[in-house]
XYZ file of N, CA and C in Angstrom:
303
model
N -8.178 -9.227 11.571
C -7.319 -9.390 10.406
C -6.635 -10.737 10.527
N -6.591 -11.421 9.400
C -5.924 -12.717 9.340
C -5.080 -12.757 8.066
N -3.846 -13.157 8.226
C -2.969 -13.303 7.064
C -3.137 -14.705 6.503
N -3.512 -14.782 5.228
C -3.654 -16.091 4.591
C -2.419 -16.447 3.775
N -1.650 -15.445 3.406
C -0.367 -15.614 2.726
C 0.462 -14.403 3.144
N 1.288 -14.547 4.187
C 1.974 -13.395 4.773
C 2.632 -12.474 3.741
N 2.303 -11.185 3.875
C 2.848 -10.181 2.979
C 2.109 -10.051 1.662
N 1.145 -10.945 1.402
C 0.459 -10.945 0.114
C -1.064 -10.922 0.241
N -1.628 -11.795 1.064
C -3.089 -11.935 1.133
C -3.567 -11.845 2.579
N -4.645 -11.071 2.758
C -5.181 -10.835 4.089
C -6.699 -10.897 4.071
N -7.261 -11.390 5.162
C -8.703 -11.328 5.369
C -8.964 -10.219 6.380
N -9.803 -9.275 5.996
C -10.221 -8.207 6.890
C -11.670 -8.489 7.262
N -11.899 -8.787 8.515
C -13.234 -9.186 8.947
C -14.137 -7.973 9.097
N -15.363 -8.123 8.625
C -16.352 -7.065 8.738
C -16.725 -6.869 10.204
N -17.059 -5.650 10.554
C -17.406 -5.296 11.928
C -18.576 -6.140 12.422
N -18.398 -6.765 13.573
C -19.435 -7.585 14.217
C -20.012 -8.622 13.261
N -19.125 -9.297 12.545
C -19.567 -10.269 11.547
C -18.481 -11.310 11.345
N -18.889 -12.479 10.899
C -17.931 -13.530 10.534
C -17.495 -13.379 9.074
N -18.174 -12.509 8.328
C -17.825 -12.301 6.930
C -16.562 -11.457 6.835
N -15.881 -11.619 5.708
C -14.627 -10.878 5.544
C -14.470 -10.438 4.099
N -13.513 -9.516 3.931
C -13.086 -9.073 2.608
C -11.635 -9.498 2.459
N -11.266 -9.877 1.277
C -9.882 -10.291 1.076
C -9.117 -9.215 0.323
N -7.934 -8.908 0.816
C -7.049 -7.947 0.171
C -5.836 -8.712 -0.331
N -5.566 -8.571 -1.620
C -4.410 -9.225 -2.240
C -3.453 -8.155 -2.745
N -2.195 -8.297 -2.384
C -1.177 -7.386 -2.878
C -0.492 -7.996 -4.095
N -0.054 -7.141 -4.994
C 0.666 -7.617 -6.160
C 1.979 -8.260 -5.719
N 2.352 -9.289 -6.426
C 3.622 -9.976 -6.157
C 4.290 -10.267 -7.490
N 5.536 -10.635 -7.412
C 6.287 -10.985 -8.609
C 6.636 -12.468 -8.535
N 6.204 -13.217 -9.539
C 6.486 -14.643 -9.612
C 7.111 -14.923 -10.972
N 8.296 -15.504 -10.941
C 9.014 -15.822 -12.182
C 9.150 -14.602 -13.098
N 9.415 -13.449 -12.506
C 9.630 -12.239 -13.280
C 8.366 -11.558 -13.774
N 7.207 -12.119 -13.432
C 5.932 -11.550 -13.878
C 5.133 -11.084 -12.669
N 4.442 -9.958 -12.836
C 3.618 -9.451 -11.743
C 2.277 -10.169 -11.705
N 1.888 -10.584 -10.510
C 0.577 -11.179 -10.270
C -0.333 -10.033 -9.836
N -1.534 -9.926 -10.418
C -2.414 -8.807 -10.086
C -2.718 -8.713 -8.595
N -2.814 -7.496 -8.135
C -3.157 -7.206 -6.751
C -3.001 -5.718 -6.523
N -3.316 -5.277 -5.334
C -3.192 -3.865 -5.020
C -1.783 -3.556 -4.528
N -1.540 -2.297 -4.223
C -0.221 -1.871 -3.759
C -0.348 -1.208 -2.385
N 0.779 -1.090 -1.709
C 0.807 -0.368 -0.435
C 0.293 1.050 -0.624
N 0.687 1.674 -1.730
C 0.298 3.050 -2.001
C -1.223 3.195 -2.095
N -1.872 2.245 -2.729
C -3.330 2.296 -2.861
C -4.004 2.174 -1.498
N -3.491 1.317 -0.655
C -4.075 1.138 0.674
C -3.909 2.413 1.502
N -2.738 3.028 1.411
C -2.510 4.274 2.152
C -3.443 5.371 1.644
N -3.609 5.484 0.319
C -4.534 6.484 -0.239
C -5.951 6.242 0.275
N -6.358 4.984 0.344
C -7.690 4.649 0.851
C -7.831 5.094 2.311
N -6.811 4.833 3.118
C -6.867 5.194 4.527
C -6.887 6.717 4.720
N -6.133 7.441 3.913
C -6.172 8.904 3.989
C -7.582 9.404 3.681
N -8.162 8.887 2.616
C -9.519 9.275 2.243
C -10.507 8.937 3.353
N -10.358 7.758 3.934
C -11.250 7.318 5.020
C -11.202 8.300 6.195
N -10.004 8.685 6.613
C -9.898 9.580 7.763
C -10.336 11.003 7.443
N -10.159 11.447 6.198
C -10.714 12.746 5.802
C -12.243 12.721 5.938
N -12.845 11.641 5.467
C -14.311 11.534 5.545
C -14.785 11.443 6.991
N -14.065 10.715 7.829
C -14.425 10.649 9.249
C -14.354 12.030 9.886
N -13.337 12.791 9.519
C -13.182 14.132 10.073
C -14.296 15.073 9.628
N -14.804 14.870 8.411
C -15.931 15.698 7.948
C -17.162 15.455 8.814
N -17.351 14.201 9.220
C -18.522 13.854 10.029
C -18.360 14.293 11.479
N -17.167 14.086 11.998
C -16.916 14.425 13.399
C -15.425 14.646 13.588
N -15.045 15.904 13.597
C -13.627 16.244 13.689
C -13.017 15.720 14.980
N -11.774 15.216 14.856
C -11.011 14.876 16.058
C -9.535 15.140 15.779
N -8.848 15.579 16.804
C -7.419 15.837 16.645
C -6.659 14.543 16.369
N -7.162 13.432 16.908
C -6.517 12.137 16.650
C -6.593 11.780 15.166
N -7.729 12.037 14.544
C -7.849 11.788 13.106
C -6.870 12.648 12.322
N -6.712 13.904 12.745
C -5.759 14.789 12.074
C -4.338 14.234 12.166
N -3.974 13.733 13.333
C -2.640 13.145 13.509
C -2.484 11.924 12.605
N -3.501 11.087 12.549
C -3.452 9.899 11.692
C -3.279 10.314 10.235
N -4.011 11.316 9.797
C -3.887 11.806 8.414
C -2.460 12.271 8.145
N -1.906 13.038 9.054
C -0.528 13.517 8.878
C 0.467 12.366 8.802
N 0.301 11.393 9.673
C 1.205 10.235 9.664
C 1.056 9.424 8.373
N -0.178 9.250 7.919
C -0.393 8.524 6.659
C 0.227 9.274 5.482
N 0.169 10.597 5.511
C 0.799 11.386 4.450
C 2.315 11.224 4.484
N 2.891 11.122 5.664
C 4.330 10.860 5.777
C 4.652 9.485 5.204
N 3.828 8.508 5.523
C 4.025 7.157 4.971
C 3.945 7.195 3.454
N 2.944 7.908 2.928
C 2.795 8.034 1.471
C 4.047 8.643 0.852
N 4.586 9.672 1.492
C 5.794 10.333 0.991
C 6.980 9.363 0.994
N 7.124 8.592 2.049
C 8.236 7.642 2.132
C 8.106 6.524 1.097
N 6.886 6.056 0.876
C 6.665 5.042 -0.155
C 6.996 5.594 -1.536
N 6.669 6.859 -1.766
C 6.984 7.493 -3.040
C 8.492 7.587 -3.238
N 9.203 7.963 -2.184
C 10.671 8.020 -2.258
C 11.250 6.643 -2.566
N 10.712 5.635 -1.898
C 11.189 4.265 -2.112
C 10.969 3.839 -3.565
N 9.783 4.124 -4.102
C 9.479 3.762 -5.483
C 10.396 4.491 -6.457
N 10.623 5.771 -6.220
C 11.517 6.537 -7.093
C 12.927 5.949 -7.084
N 13.393 5.569 -5.910
C 14.722 4.973 -5.796
C 14.784 3.637 -6.542
N 13.738 2.828 -6.422
C 13.717 1.539 -7.125
C 13.741 1.738 -8.636
N 12.962 2.703 -9.125
C 12.933 2.993 -10.560
C 14.303 3.464 -11.024
N 14.935 4.326 -10.246
C 16.271 4.820 -10.591
C 17.285 3.682 -10.607
N 17.193 2.771 -9.655
C 18.102 1.614 -9.618
C 17.948 0.745 -10.864
N 16.719 0.546 -11.312
C 16.479 -0.248 -12.524
C 17.087 0.457 -13.731
N 16.864 1.770 -13.834
C 17.433 2.537 -14.956
C 18.956 2.451 -14.953
N 19.557 2.615 -13.777
C 21.018 2.539 -13.672
C 21.533 1.162 -14.063
N 20.846 0.124 -13.652
C 21.236 -1.242 -13.995
C 21.165 -1.440 -15.509
N 20.067 -1.009 -16.100
C 19.879 -1.178 -17.544
C 20.932 -0.405 -18.332
N 21.274 0.799 -17.880
C 22.286 1.603 -18.563
C 23.672 0.979 -18.429
N 23.977 0.452 -17.261
C 25.331 -0.089 -17.028
C 25.531 -1.446 -17.691
N 24.471 -2.209 -17.902
C 24.619 -3.556 -18.470
C 24.094 -3.659 -19.889
N 23.294 -2.676 -20.295
C 22.711 -2.726 -21.617
C 21.600 -3.761 -21.720
N 21.117 -4.213 -20.578
C 20.011 -5.179 -20.593
C 18.974 -4.827 -19.535
N 17.846 -5.470 -19.646
C 16.749 -5.234 -18.698
C 17.010 -5.989 -17.408
N 16.757 -5.301 -16.277
C 16.942 -5.902 -14.956
C 15.881 -6.976 -14.725
N 16.275 -8.216 -14.458
C 15.286 -9.263 -14.212
C 14.489 -9.018 -12.944
N 15.002 -8.206 -12.032
C 14.290 -7.885 -10.792
C 13.433 -6.645 -10.952
N 13.578 -5.905 -12.080
C 12.927 -4.627 -12.312
C 11.471 -4.689 -12.227
């Protein structure tokens, strides 16, 4: 793994290869979202990956990873809900749209 833009863009190198895939996360620039994936999407992908690995060859370690990823998913959901609530509260208290929303 190589970070090409910390927190935003990453190169994930293919197994036993110099080739890579690039993962871009969404960012906000000048109040506008730049297209990219989200933390939530990556976690969902990893959960699916470990479920499929377990179907092929069960391991208790995979089960632990799945449980931990589900906890991460739950925490990210809580964080998103809190952010949405903060934006709503800001908009209600000021009568305007939150520029950070």
